[in-house]
Every structure is written in C-alpha cells, then in structure tokens.
Short mmCIF file of C-alpha atoms and ligand atoms in Angstrom, two decimals:
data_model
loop_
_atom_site.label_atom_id
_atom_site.label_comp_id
_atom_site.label_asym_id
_atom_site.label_seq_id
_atom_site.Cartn_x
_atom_site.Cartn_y
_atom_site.Cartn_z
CA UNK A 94 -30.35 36.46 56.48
CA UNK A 95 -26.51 35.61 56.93
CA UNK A 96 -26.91 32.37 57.05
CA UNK A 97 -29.39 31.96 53.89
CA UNK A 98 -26.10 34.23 52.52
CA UNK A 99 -23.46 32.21 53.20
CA UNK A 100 -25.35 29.13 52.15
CA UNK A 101 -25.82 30.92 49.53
CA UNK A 102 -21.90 31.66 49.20
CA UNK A 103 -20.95 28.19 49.76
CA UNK A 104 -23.38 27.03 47.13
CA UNK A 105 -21.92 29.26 44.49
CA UNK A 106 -18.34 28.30 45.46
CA UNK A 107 -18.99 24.64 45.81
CA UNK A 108 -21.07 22.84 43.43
CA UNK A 109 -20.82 19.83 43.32
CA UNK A 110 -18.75 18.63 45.82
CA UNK A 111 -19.81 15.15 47.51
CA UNK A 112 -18.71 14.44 50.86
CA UNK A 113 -19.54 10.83 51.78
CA UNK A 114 -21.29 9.47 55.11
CA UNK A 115 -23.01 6.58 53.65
CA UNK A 116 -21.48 3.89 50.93
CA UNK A 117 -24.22 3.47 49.12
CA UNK A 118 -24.86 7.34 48.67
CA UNK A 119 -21.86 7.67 46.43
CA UNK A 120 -20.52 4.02 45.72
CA UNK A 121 -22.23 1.08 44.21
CA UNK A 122 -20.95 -2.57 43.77
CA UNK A 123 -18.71 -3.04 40.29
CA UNK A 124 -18.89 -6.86 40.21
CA UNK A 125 -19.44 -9.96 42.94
CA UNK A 126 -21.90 -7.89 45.11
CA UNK A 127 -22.47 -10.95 47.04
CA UNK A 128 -18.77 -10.48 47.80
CA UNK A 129 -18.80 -7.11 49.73
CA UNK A 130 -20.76 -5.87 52.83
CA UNK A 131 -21.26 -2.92 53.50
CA UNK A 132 -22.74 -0.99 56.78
CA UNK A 133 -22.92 2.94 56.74
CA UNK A 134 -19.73 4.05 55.31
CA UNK A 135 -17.81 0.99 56.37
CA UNK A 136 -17.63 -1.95 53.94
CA UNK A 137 -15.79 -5.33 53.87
CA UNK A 138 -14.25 -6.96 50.89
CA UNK A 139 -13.98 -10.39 50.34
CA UNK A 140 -11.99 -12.48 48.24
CA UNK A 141 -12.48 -16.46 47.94
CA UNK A 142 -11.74 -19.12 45.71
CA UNK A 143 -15.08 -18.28 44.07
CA UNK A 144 -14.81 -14.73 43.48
CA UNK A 145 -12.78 -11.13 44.19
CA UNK A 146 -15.11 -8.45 44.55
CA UNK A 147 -14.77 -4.69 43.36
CA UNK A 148 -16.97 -1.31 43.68
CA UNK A 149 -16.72 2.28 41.97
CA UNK A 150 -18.25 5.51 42.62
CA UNK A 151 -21.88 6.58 40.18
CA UNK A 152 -20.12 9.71 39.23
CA UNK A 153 -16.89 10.61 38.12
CA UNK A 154 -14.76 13.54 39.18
CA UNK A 155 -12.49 15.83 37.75
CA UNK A 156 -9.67 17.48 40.11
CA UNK A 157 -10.24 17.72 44.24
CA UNK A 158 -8.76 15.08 46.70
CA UNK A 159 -10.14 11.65 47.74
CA UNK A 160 -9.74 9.53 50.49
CA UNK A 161 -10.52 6.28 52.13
CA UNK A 162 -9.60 5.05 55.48
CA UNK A 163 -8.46 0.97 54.84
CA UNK A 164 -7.43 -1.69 56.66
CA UNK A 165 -5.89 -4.53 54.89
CA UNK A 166 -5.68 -8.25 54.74
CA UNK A 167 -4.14 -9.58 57.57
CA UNK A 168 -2.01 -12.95 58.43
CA UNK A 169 -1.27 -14.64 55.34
CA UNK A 170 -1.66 -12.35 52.64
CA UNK A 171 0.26 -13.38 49.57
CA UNK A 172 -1.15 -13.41 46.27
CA UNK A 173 -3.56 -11.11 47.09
CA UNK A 174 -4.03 -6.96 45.91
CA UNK A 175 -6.56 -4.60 47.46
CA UNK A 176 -6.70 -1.48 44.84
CA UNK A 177 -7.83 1.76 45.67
CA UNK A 178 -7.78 3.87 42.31
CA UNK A 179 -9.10 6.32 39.91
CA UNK A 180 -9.84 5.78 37.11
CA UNK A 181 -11.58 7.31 33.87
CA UNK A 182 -13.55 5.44 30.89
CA UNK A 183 -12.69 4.06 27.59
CA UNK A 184 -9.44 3.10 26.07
CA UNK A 185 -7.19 6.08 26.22
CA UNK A 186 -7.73 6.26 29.91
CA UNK A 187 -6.73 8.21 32.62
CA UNK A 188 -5.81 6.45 36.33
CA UNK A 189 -4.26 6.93 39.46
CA UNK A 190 -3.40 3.77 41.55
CA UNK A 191 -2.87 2.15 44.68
CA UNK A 192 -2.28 -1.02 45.17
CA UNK A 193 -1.41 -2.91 48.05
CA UNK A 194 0.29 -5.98 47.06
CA UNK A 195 -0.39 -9.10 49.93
CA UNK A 196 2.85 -11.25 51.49
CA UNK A 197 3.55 -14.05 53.52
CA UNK A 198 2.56 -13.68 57.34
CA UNK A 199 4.58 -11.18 59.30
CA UNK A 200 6.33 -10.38 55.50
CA UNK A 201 5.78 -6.80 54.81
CA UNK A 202 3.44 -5.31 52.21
CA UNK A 203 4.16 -3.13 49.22
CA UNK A 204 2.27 -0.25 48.19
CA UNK A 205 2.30 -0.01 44.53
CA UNK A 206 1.58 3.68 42.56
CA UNK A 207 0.90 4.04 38.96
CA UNK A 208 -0.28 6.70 36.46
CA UNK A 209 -1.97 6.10 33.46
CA UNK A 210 -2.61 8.70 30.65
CA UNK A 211 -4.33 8.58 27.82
CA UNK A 212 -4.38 4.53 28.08
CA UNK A 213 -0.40 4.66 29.09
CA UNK A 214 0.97 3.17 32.20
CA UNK A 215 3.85 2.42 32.70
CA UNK A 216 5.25 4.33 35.33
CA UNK A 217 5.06 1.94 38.66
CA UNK A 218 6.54 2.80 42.09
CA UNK A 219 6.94 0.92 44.93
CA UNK A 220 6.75 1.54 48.21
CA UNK A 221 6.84 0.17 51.72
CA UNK A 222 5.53 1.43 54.47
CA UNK A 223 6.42 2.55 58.01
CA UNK A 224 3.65 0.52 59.88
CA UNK A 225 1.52 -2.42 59.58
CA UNK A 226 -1.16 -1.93 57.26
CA UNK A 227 -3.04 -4.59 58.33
CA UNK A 228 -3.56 -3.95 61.69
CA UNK A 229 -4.93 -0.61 61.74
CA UNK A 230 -7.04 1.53 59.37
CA UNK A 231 -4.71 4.20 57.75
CA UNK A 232 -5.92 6.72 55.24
CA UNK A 233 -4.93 6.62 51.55
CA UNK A 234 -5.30 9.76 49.40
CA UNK A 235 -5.63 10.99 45.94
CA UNK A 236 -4.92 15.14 45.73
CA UNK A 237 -5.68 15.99 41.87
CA UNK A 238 -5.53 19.31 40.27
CA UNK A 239 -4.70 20.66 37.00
CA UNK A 240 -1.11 21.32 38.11
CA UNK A 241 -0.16 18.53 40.43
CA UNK A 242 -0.48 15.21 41.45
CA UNK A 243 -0.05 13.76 45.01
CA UNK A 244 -0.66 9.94 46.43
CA UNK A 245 -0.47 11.00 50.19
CA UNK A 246 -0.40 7.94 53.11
CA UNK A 247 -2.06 9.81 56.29
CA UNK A 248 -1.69 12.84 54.48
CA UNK A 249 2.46 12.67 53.84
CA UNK A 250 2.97 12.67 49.92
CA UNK A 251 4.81 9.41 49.11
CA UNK A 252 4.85 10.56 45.36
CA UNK A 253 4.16 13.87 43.63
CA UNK A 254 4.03 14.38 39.77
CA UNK A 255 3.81 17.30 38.19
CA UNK A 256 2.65 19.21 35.22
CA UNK A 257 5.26 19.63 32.83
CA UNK A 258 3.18 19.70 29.43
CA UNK A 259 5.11 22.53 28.30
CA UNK A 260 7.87 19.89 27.77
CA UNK A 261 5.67 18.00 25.91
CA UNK A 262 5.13 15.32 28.61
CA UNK A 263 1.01 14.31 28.96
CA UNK A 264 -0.79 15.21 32.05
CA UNK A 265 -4.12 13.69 33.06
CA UNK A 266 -6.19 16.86 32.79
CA UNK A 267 -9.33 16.36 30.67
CA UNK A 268 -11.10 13.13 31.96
CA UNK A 269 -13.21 12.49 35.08
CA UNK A 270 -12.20 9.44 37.00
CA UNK A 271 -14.68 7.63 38.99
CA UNK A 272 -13.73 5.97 42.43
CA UNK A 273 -12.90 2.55 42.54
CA UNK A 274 -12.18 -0.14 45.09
CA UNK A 275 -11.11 -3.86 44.22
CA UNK A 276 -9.81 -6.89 46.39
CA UNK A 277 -8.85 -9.91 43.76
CA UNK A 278 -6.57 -12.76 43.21
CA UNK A 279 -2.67 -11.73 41.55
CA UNK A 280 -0.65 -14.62 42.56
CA UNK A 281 1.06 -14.35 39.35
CA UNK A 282 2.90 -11.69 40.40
CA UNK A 283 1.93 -9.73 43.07
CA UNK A 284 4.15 -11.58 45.86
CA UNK A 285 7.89 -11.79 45.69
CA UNK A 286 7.41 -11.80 41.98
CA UNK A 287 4.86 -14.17 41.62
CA UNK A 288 6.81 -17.14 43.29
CA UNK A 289 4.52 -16.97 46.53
CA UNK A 290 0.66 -18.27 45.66
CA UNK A 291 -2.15 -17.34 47.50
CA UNK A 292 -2.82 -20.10 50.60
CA UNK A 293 -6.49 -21.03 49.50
CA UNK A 294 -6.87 -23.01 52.86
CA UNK A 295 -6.63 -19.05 54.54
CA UNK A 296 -9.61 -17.80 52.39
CA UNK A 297 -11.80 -16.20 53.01
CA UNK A 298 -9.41 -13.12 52.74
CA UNK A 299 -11.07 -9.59 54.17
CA UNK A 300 -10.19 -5.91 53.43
CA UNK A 301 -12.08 -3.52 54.68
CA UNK A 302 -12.55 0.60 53.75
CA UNK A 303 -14.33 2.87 55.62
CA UNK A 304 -14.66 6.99 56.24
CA UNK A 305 -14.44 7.65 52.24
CA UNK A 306 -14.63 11.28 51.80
CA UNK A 307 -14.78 12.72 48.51
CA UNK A 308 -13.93 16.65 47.75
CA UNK A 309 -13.69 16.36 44.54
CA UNK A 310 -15.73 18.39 41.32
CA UNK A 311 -18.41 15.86 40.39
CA UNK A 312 -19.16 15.94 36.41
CA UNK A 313 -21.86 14.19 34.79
CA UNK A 314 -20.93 12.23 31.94
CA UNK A 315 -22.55 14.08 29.33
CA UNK A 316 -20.83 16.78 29.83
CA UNK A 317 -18.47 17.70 27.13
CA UNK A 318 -16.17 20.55 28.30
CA UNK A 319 -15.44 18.78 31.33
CA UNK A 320 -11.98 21.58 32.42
CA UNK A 321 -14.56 24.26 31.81
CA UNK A 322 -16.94 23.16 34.64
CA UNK A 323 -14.10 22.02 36.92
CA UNK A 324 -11.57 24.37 37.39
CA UNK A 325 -11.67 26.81 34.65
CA UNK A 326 -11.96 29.44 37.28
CA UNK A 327 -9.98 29.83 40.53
CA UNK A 328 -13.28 28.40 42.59
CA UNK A 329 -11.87 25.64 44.03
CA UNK A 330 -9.82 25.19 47.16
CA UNK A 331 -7.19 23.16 45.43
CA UNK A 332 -6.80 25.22 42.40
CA UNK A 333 -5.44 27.67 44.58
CA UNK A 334 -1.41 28.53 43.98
CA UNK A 335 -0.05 27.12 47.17
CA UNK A 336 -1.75 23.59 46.37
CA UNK A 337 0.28 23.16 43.53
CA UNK A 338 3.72 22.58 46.30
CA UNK A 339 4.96 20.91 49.35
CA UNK A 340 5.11 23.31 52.33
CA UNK A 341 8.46 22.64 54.17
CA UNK A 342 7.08 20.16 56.62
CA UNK A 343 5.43 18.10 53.58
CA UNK A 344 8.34 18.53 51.62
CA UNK A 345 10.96 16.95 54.01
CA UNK A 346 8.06 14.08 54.55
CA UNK A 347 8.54 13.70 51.36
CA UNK A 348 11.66 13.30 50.51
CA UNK A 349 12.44 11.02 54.11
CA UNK A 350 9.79 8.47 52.27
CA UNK A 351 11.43 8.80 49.07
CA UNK A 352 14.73 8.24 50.90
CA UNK A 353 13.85 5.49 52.80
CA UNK A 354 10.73 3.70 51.55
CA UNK A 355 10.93 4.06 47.75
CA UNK A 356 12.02 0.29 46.92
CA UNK A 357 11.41 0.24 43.00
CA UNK A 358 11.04 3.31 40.78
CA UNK A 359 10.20 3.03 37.23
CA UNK A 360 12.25 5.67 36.48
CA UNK A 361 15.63 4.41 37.72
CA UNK A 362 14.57 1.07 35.55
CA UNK A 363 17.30 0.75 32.91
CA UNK A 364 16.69 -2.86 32.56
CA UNK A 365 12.90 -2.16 31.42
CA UNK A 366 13.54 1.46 28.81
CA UNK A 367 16.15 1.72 26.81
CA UNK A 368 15.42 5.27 26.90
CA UNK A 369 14.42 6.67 30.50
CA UNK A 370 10.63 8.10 30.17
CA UNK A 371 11.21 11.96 29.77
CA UNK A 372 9.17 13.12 32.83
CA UNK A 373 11.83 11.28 34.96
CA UNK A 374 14.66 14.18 34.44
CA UNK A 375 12.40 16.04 36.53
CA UNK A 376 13.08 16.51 40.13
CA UNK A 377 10.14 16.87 42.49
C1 LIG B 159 -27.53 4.54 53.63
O1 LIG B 159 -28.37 4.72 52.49
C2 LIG B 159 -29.21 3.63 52.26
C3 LIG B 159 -29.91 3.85 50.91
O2 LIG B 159 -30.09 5.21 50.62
C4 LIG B 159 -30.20 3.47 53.42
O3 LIG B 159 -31.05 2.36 53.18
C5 LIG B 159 -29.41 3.27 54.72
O4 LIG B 159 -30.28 3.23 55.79
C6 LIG B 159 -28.38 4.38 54.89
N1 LIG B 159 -27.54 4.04 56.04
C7 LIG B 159 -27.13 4.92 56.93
C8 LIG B 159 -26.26 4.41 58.03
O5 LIG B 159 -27.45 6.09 56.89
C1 LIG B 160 -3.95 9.91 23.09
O1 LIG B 160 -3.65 8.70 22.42
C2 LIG B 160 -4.14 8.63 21.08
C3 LIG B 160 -3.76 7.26 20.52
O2 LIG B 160 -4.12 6.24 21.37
C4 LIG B 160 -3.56 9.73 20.24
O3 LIG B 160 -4.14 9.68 18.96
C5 LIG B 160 -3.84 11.08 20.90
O4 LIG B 160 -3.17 12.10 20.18
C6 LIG B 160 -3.36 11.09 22.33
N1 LIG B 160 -3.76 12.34 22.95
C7 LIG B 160 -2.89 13.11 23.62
C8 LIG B 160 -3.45 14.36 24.22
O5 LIG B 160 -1.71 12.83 23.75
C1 LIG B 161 7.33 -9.67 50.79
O1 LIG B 161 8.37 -10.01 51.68
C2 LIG B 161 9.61 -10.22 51.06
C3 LIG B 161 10.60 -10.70 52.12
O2 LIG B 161 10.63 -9.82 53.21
C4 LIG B 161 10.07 -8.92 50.38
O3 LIG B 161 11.26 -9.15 49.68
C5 LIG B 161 8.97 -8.45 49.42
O4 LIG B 161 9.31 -7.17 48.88
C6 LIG B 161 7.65 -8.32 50.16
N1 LIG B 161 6.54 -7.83 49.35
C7 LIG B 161 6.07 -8.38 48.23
C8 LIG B 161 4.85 -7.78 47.65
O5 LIG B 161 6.59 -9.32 47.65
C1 LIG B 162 -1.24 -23.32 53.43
O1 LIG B 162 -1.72 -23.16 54.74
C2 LIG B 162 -1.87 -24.37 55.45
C3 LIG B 162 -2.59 -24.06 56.76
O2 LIG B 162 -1.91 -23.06 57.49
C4 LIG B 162 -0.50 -25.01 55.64
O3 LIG B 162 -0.61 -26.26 56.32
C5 LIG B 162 0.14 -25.23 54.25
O4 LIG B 162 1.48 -25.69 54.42
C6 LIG B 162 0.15 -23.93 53.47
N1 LIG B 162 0.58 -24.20 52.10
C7 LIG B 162 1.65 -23.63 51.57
C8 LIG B 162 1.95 -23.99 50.14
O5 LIG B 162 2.36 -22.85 52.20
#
C-alpha cells in the first residue's frame, strides 16, 4: 500500500523525467552513424577525413539539468571540436553550448560557452580548464530553469546567466531543446585562431561520452503551451527558490573559475560591439 502510494507520489510529481542507462533509449544518431559506436550508455565518436559524426536526443526538454560524462580527443588535437549542446528547432532558436575546441599535443584545450535566443548568439566565453580533459572522463552539465542558467564542469558553475527580462533582455524560456552531441572538423578557427590545421596523418580522432543522465521535463513536440506543462507549477525540483542561486561554496567556485580560467568573455569585447550587449552590466 505505501509503496503503490509513493509510486504513486513520485508519478504525480515527476512526469516525464528520463533518466538514461542505455544510448539508444534516449539518443539516436544525427548524421554519419557509421561514424559513432555505441555500447550501453558509452559511445565513441569518430572523426576522419571522410566524415565527423553527431547524435541528438528523440525528445526535447524544457527546464531540468543534463549531463554527460566525456572524455576528449587526446594527443594531437588541433582543428578539431567535440560539442555537447542544447539546442531547440527552427530559425529563431534557442541553445546552450559547449564546445571543446582541440590543440596541439600537450597544448591545452578551451572550453567554449554560448547562448543562443531566439536565433541570437553571440555571447561566447572561453574557458580553460584546471585538468586534462583528455585523459579522464569529467562531467559536463546543463542546469536550466525558468530563472537561471548554469554550465557546471563536475558540478562547479563556470558560467551562470540569469533572468533579467524585466530589463527587457530575452531569456530562453519557451522552447524545448533536444540533446545533442557532435565531434567535426573546425580547423578554420577552432585552434589558435585557425592558424593550427588538423594533422590528417593522426586521424582517426576519438571522443567518447558516456553516463548521460537526463532530469529534465520531456515535451512532445506537438505540444503547444510548452511553460504550461513544464514548470507552470512549483513541481519540479529545480523550480524550487534556492535553485535559482549559488550556495556559498558554489558561489566562491564560481567566481575562483571566473577569476582564473575565464580567458575571453564576450562581454569585455570592445573590439567586436560598439555597444556592450545589455545583459553584460549585470553582475552574477
Ligand atoms: C539498449 O537498448 C537496445 C535497444 O533497445 C538493446 O538492443 C540493447 O541490448 C540495450 N543495451 C543494454 C546494455 O541494455
Ligand atoms: C524573436 O525574433 C523575431 C525575429 O527573428 C522577432 O520577430 C520576435 O519578436 C522575437 N521574439 C522575442 C520574444 O524576442
Ligand atoms: C592552444 O594552445 C595555445 C598555446 O598554449 C593557446 O594559446 C591556445 O589558447 C590553446 N587553445 C586553443 C583552442 O587554441
Ligand atoms: C603531422 O603529423 C606527422 C606525423 O606525426 C608529422 O610528421 C608532420 O610533421 C605533421 N604535420 C604538421 C603540419 O605538423
């Protein structure tokens, strides 16, 4: 009886939430199958003068926190990006990115961020990191609600972005993203600008992702009132108020990263807008 209760509890609490033990459950190949392998919920990318490879999630979700374990390309890596992002459909789209841009052997990587709403990018960061990402598998996260935005590196927040619509600054809030993973060819300017090419003689190059987990409100794409279903009410654990900040141990995480990791921000980019993009007056 208190079991069939509390299933019955967590079933009116949680719909929809997928939590991922097998890659094929959730994910399916986006384009060059032949390209990526996948066992359980392990799979290995592949990129070779023939082909990149990419794969994105069947459903899309709106708000709830992602994650996938990855290890990247190692050795000679230049020219090379492995994405993990969000991203939603159509034109005036919605995305959250990381991408990890490839270097030279024992060169370190860069771990680029970038928002999109409503079709507008725009707003890179870039960061390096305080290990070897291609060593080890380290876990990348997206934390999403209608409030606040997180990228999180074994769960420290390199960058946060807030809501601030009330100042008339856009917030990705209406469109469910799917899940997508990509390993391709950017030699024209992922590495040191573009001046480094990828070493063809080193292909194949592998990236591999594993331990995806995905707690997240899934949303069919016929759905119409997509905030209605997702979030409307206070049902979800990360709708909840003290989601939408940094405790104190996150928060001075934070701000060490920012202080000693944060290599380019789009924000401090006078070169690039004449006029600084409004949400960067904002302190977070
Ligand atoms: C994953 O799912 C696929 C298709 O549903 C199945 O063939 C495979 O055996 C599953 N693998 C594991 C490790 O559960
Ligand atoms: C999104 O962009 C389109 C033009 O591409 C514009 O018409 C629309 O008002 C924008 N929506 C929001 C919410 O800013
Ligand atoms: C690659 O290494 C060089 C030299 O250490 C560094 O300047 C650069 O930021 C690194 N990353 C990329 C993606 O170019
Ligand atoms: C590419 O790699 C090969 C094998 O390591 C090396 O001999 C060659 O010099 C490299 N080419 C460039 C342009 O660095």
């Amino acid at each position: 009886m208190s079991v069939l209760l509390h299933l019955f509890i967590s079933l009116l609490m949680f719909p929809n939430i997928a939590f991922c033990s097998n890659f094929t459950d959730i994910f399916e190949p986006k384009w060059a199958p032949d390209h990526i392998v996948s066992q359980g919920n392990h799979i290995v990318l592949t990129l070779d003068p023939q082909s990149g490879c990419g794969f994105a999630s069947k459903k899309n979700y709106l708000f709830g926190k992602t994650s996938a374990q990855i290890k990247l390309v190692e050795g000679d890596s230049a020219g090379t990006v492995t994405a993990f992002y969000m991203s939603s459909d159509g034109a005036n789209h919605d995305e959250l990115d990381f991408e990890f841009l490839g270097n030279s052997s024992g060169e370190p990587y860069l771990v680029q961020t970038n928002i999109y709403i409503n079709g507008t990018g725009d707003r890179e960061q870039r960061h390096s990191l305080w290990f070897d990402p291609s060593k080890d598998f380290h876990t990348y996260s997206f934390f999403w609600n209608r409030r606040t935005i997180m990228f999180l590196v074994d769960d420290i927040p390199i960058r946060v972005f807030k809501n601030k619509e009330r100042n008339g600054i856009p917030y990705p809030k209406s469109r469910a993203m799917g899940i997508h993973g990509s390993l391709w060819n950017a030699d024209d300017w992922a590495t040191q600008g573009g001046r480094i090419k990828t070493n063809w003689s080193h292909a194949p190059f592998l990236a591999a992702f594993q331990s995806f987990e995905v707690d997240a409100c899934e949303l069919s794409p016929d759905i119409d009132d997509a905030s209605e279903k997702c979030g409307k009410q206070r049902q979800f654990w990360w709708d909840k108020p003290e989601m939408n900040k940094l405790d104190r141990m996150k928060k001075r995480a934070f701000k060490s990263v920012q202080a000693k990791y944060l290599l380019y921000d789009y924000c401090k980019d006078t070169s690039r807008f004449t006029e600084i993009p409004k949400e960067c007056q904002y302190e977070y």
